[in-house]
C-alpha angles and dihedrals in degrees: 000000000000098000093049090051089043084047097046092045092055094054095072124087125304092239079052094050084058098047085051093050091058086044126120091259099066131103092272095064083029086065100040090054098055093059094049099056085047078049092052095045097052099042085054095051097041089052087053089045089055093041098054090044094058086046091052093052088057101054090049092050094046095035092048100238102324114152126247120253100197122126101198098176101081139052111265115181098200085076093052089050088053132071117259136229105197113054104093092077085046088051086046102061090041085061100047086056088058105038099075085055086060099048105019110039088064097030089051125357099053090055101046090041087054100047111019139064110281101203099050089041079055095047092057103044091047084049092054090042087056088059101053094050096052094045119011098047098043083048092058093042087057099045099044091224122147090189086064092046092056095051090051093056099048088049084052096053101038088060089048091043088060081038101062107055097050089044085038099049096041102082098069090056092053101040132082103213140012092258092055089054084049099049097044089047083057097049087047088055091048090049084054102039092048085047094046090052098047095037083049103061091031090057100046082052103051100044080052097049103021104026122253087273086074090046086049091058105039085058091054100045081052089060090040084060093042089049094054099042099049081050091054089061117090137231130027128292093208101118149162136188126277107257086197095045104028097234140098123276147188094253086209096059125188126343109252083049089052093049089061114083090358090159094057092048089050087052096047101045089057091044087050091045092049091053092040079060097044092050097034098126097049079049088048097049096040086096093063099043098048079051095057105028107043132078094226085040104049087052095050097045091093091054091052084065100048095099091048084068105062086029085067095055109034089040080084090061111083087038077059096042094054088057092045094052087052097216088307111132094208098059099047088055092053087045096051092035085057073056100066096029082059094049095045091049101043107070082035092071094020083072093051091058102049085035090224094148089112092077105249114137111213110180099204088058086047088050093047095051094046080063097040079059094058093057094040084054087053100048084052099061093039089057089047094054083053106043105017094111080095137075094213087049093046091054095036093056088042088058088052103047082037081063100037094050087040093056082048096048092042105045097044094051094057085043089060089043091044105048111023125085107270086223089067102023107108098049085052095058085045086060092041089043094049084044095051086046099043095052095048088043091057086041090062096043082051095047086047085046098052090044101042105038105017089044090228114170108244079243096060090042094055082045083055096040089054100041089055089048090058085047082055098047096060098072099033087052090051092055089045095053088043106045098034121036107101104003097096110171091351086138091079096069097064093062106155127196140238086271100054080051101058098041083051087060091236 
């Protein structure tokens, strides 16, 4: 499946090869990703470490110097059968790497994705992710200070919030056809699943074997990579659609047409950027409005909100899977690494059943397996609520929710590239992408919730979580077979231009 993406990328035009190569999927974002699983991974396991260290200074206090008992280094499922006390700080730092995503990606992200240079806009937030890694975290790991870890994560996510739309958005300007979109799309989330996977059990091995300060630095010197290759590529990545040809293009052109009038495009770029900054909240707000006020817009707003839906029930997961490792690094990584071999598997085969291999790309398929997901999410759950006591259920029901969350992701996002103006699009994947975090961020503080102060099993709360995902599934099912079952590629048919646009204030 690699090789005939790598091959189907590589048949489009040279000026197109080049536009591939800067894309999101290549070694600069590979590496980057893999820091930042190794990243997950330690500062999971350095809040736990903390956790259980301040529990343990309680019971010492309160049992007057009695030791603690507690072998943290292996599964044991009597814990997993029993309610839990310390979940709630876990589910907090879940959710601070999720709420800039859901301020700042459309406050901030959609807009500059949509009017300023993306790669230079990359070069500079892995730049600042670098940093963090290398100072804040290690900070927090020698201090011991959840306060400072906490700042260190929201610092983290607030770069890649301003990060994702303009990586996100980027695919629809540099490619030739909507197959090509899909199939690129495709090759991003195996980049990321293959590098989840691997980030994963290296990660649960080194902060077993090197501490989670080696894991820190190592995902800083991957931005720092990341930083420098995406640098070393030329142009610009600030582009709009042809209006002759009917297609995206690099607005800079090539560089012997950049190198006439240089001056008068200097002057008119800052003059663009300092209007882009004078009118930023009616920018900011242009995603909403070309959701509610025109007529493509209003039909495509429930699919904005697709993802939202699986985020609110697997954001529960990792609060799960941290309860399920009990405290033991290794576990954690074999359960995270079951994460990204779920996600790489899932559109795979996903593809094979919808046939879609031959590069067509057929939106009310797209739409029905994105359901199909849903359920699939749900089942998961429900197996794992019957059958987590052990650590093999625990990570064959993870591979399954990981596939079916990886087809959703996935799927939804090509819906939105394929189908959404490229003059609005990235605000619109910073409104899907705050609504998809905001969902799964409220899903872990209600799964903490459930386990610290209604004393659930983490086996009662996965049953819940799946049993609400079937609830789900009926209406969702009821608008899909509605709006879907015979309209196809319908969507096509509702194209506005550059004026309805801009009536509509966008």
């Amino acid at each position: 499946m690699v090789k005939e993406l790598m091959l189907h990328s590589a048949s489009v035009s040279h000026s197109r090869e080049n536009a591939i190569s800067r894309s999101p999927v290549s070694p600069p974002r590979v590496k980057s990703q893999v820091g930042s699983w190794l990243n997950f991974i330690a500062t999971l396991s350095l809040l736990t470490s903390i956790l259980r260290a301040e529990a343990s200074t309680l019971d010492e206090s309160a049992t007057d110097g009695e030791s603690n008992n507690n072998n943290n280094n292996d599964i044991n499922n009597d814990d997993i059968n029993t309610p839990q006390s310390d979940n709630l700080p876990v589910a907090l730092l879940l959710f601070l790497r999720m709420f800039p995503a859901l301020i700042v990606s459309p406050l901030l992200g959609g807009p500059i994705a949509d009017h300023f240079d993306k790669r230079k806009t990359m070069v500079w937030l892995d730049s600042i992710s670098s940093l963090v890694a290398f100072l804040l975290f290690p900070a927090a790991a020698r201090a011991r200070s959840k306060a400072l870890l906490y700042i260190s994560v929201v610092a983290m996510s607030t770069a890649d919030a301003v990060y994702n739309p303009a990586k996100n958005s980027m695919l629809p300007f540099m490619l030739k056809s909507d197959a090509q979109v899909n199939k690129a799309t495709q090759l991003m989330a195996i980049s990321w699943s293959l590098m989840g996977a691997i980030g994963a059990a290296v990660g649960g091995m080194l902060t077993g074997l090197g501490g989670v300060t080696f894991c820190f630095y190592v995902d800083g010197f991957t931005f720092a990579v990341s930083a420098w290759l995406i640098y070393r590529v030329g142009n610009g990545w600030k582009l709009k659609e042809s209006a002759a040809e009917g297609r995206k293009v690099d607005t800079k052109g090539s560089r012997s047409d950049a190198a006439k009038g240089a001056g008068e495009e200097e002057e008119e770029e800052e003059s663009s950027e300092k209007d882009d900054a004078s009118s930023h909240v009616s920018k900011m707000l242009g995603g909403v409005r070309y959701l509610l006020f025109t007529p493509r817009g209003k039909r495509l707003a429930p699919l904005v909100f697709f993802k939202a839906f699986g985020c609110a029930l697997w954001g529960s997961a990792d609060v799960c899977n941290v309860v399920f490792a009990n405290g033991s690094d290794y576990s954690l990584g074999i359960i995270f690494a079951a994460v990204g071999i779920g996600c790489l598997v899932g559109p795979v085969a996903a593809d094979k059943v919808l046939d879609r291999n031959r590069g067509e790309v057929e939106p009310r398929k797209m739409v029905w397996a994105c359901y199909a997901a849903v359920v699939v999410v749900a089942a998961s759950f429900l197996g794992m609520g019957g059958n987590g006591s052990r650590l093999g259920g625990v990570v064959f029901w993870t591979l399954v929710r990981s596939a079916g969350s990886a087809v959703l992701w996935v799927y939804s996002s090509v819906l939105l590239q394929i189908l959404v103006e490229p003059d609005v699009l990235g605000r619109v994947i910073a409104i899907e992408f705050a609504a998809a975090v905001g969902n799964e961020g409220l899903s872990s503080f209600i799964a903490a919730f459930a386990l610290d102060e209604v004393q659930l099993t983490v086996l009662e709360v996965c049953t819940d979580i799946g049993l609400l995902g079937m609830a789900i599934s009926v209406p969702l099912g009821l608008y899909v077979y509605r709006n879907w079952r015979t309209e196809g590629k319908g969507y096509e048919k509702l194209s506005i231009g550059e004026d309805e646009l801009e009536e509509a204030g966008v």
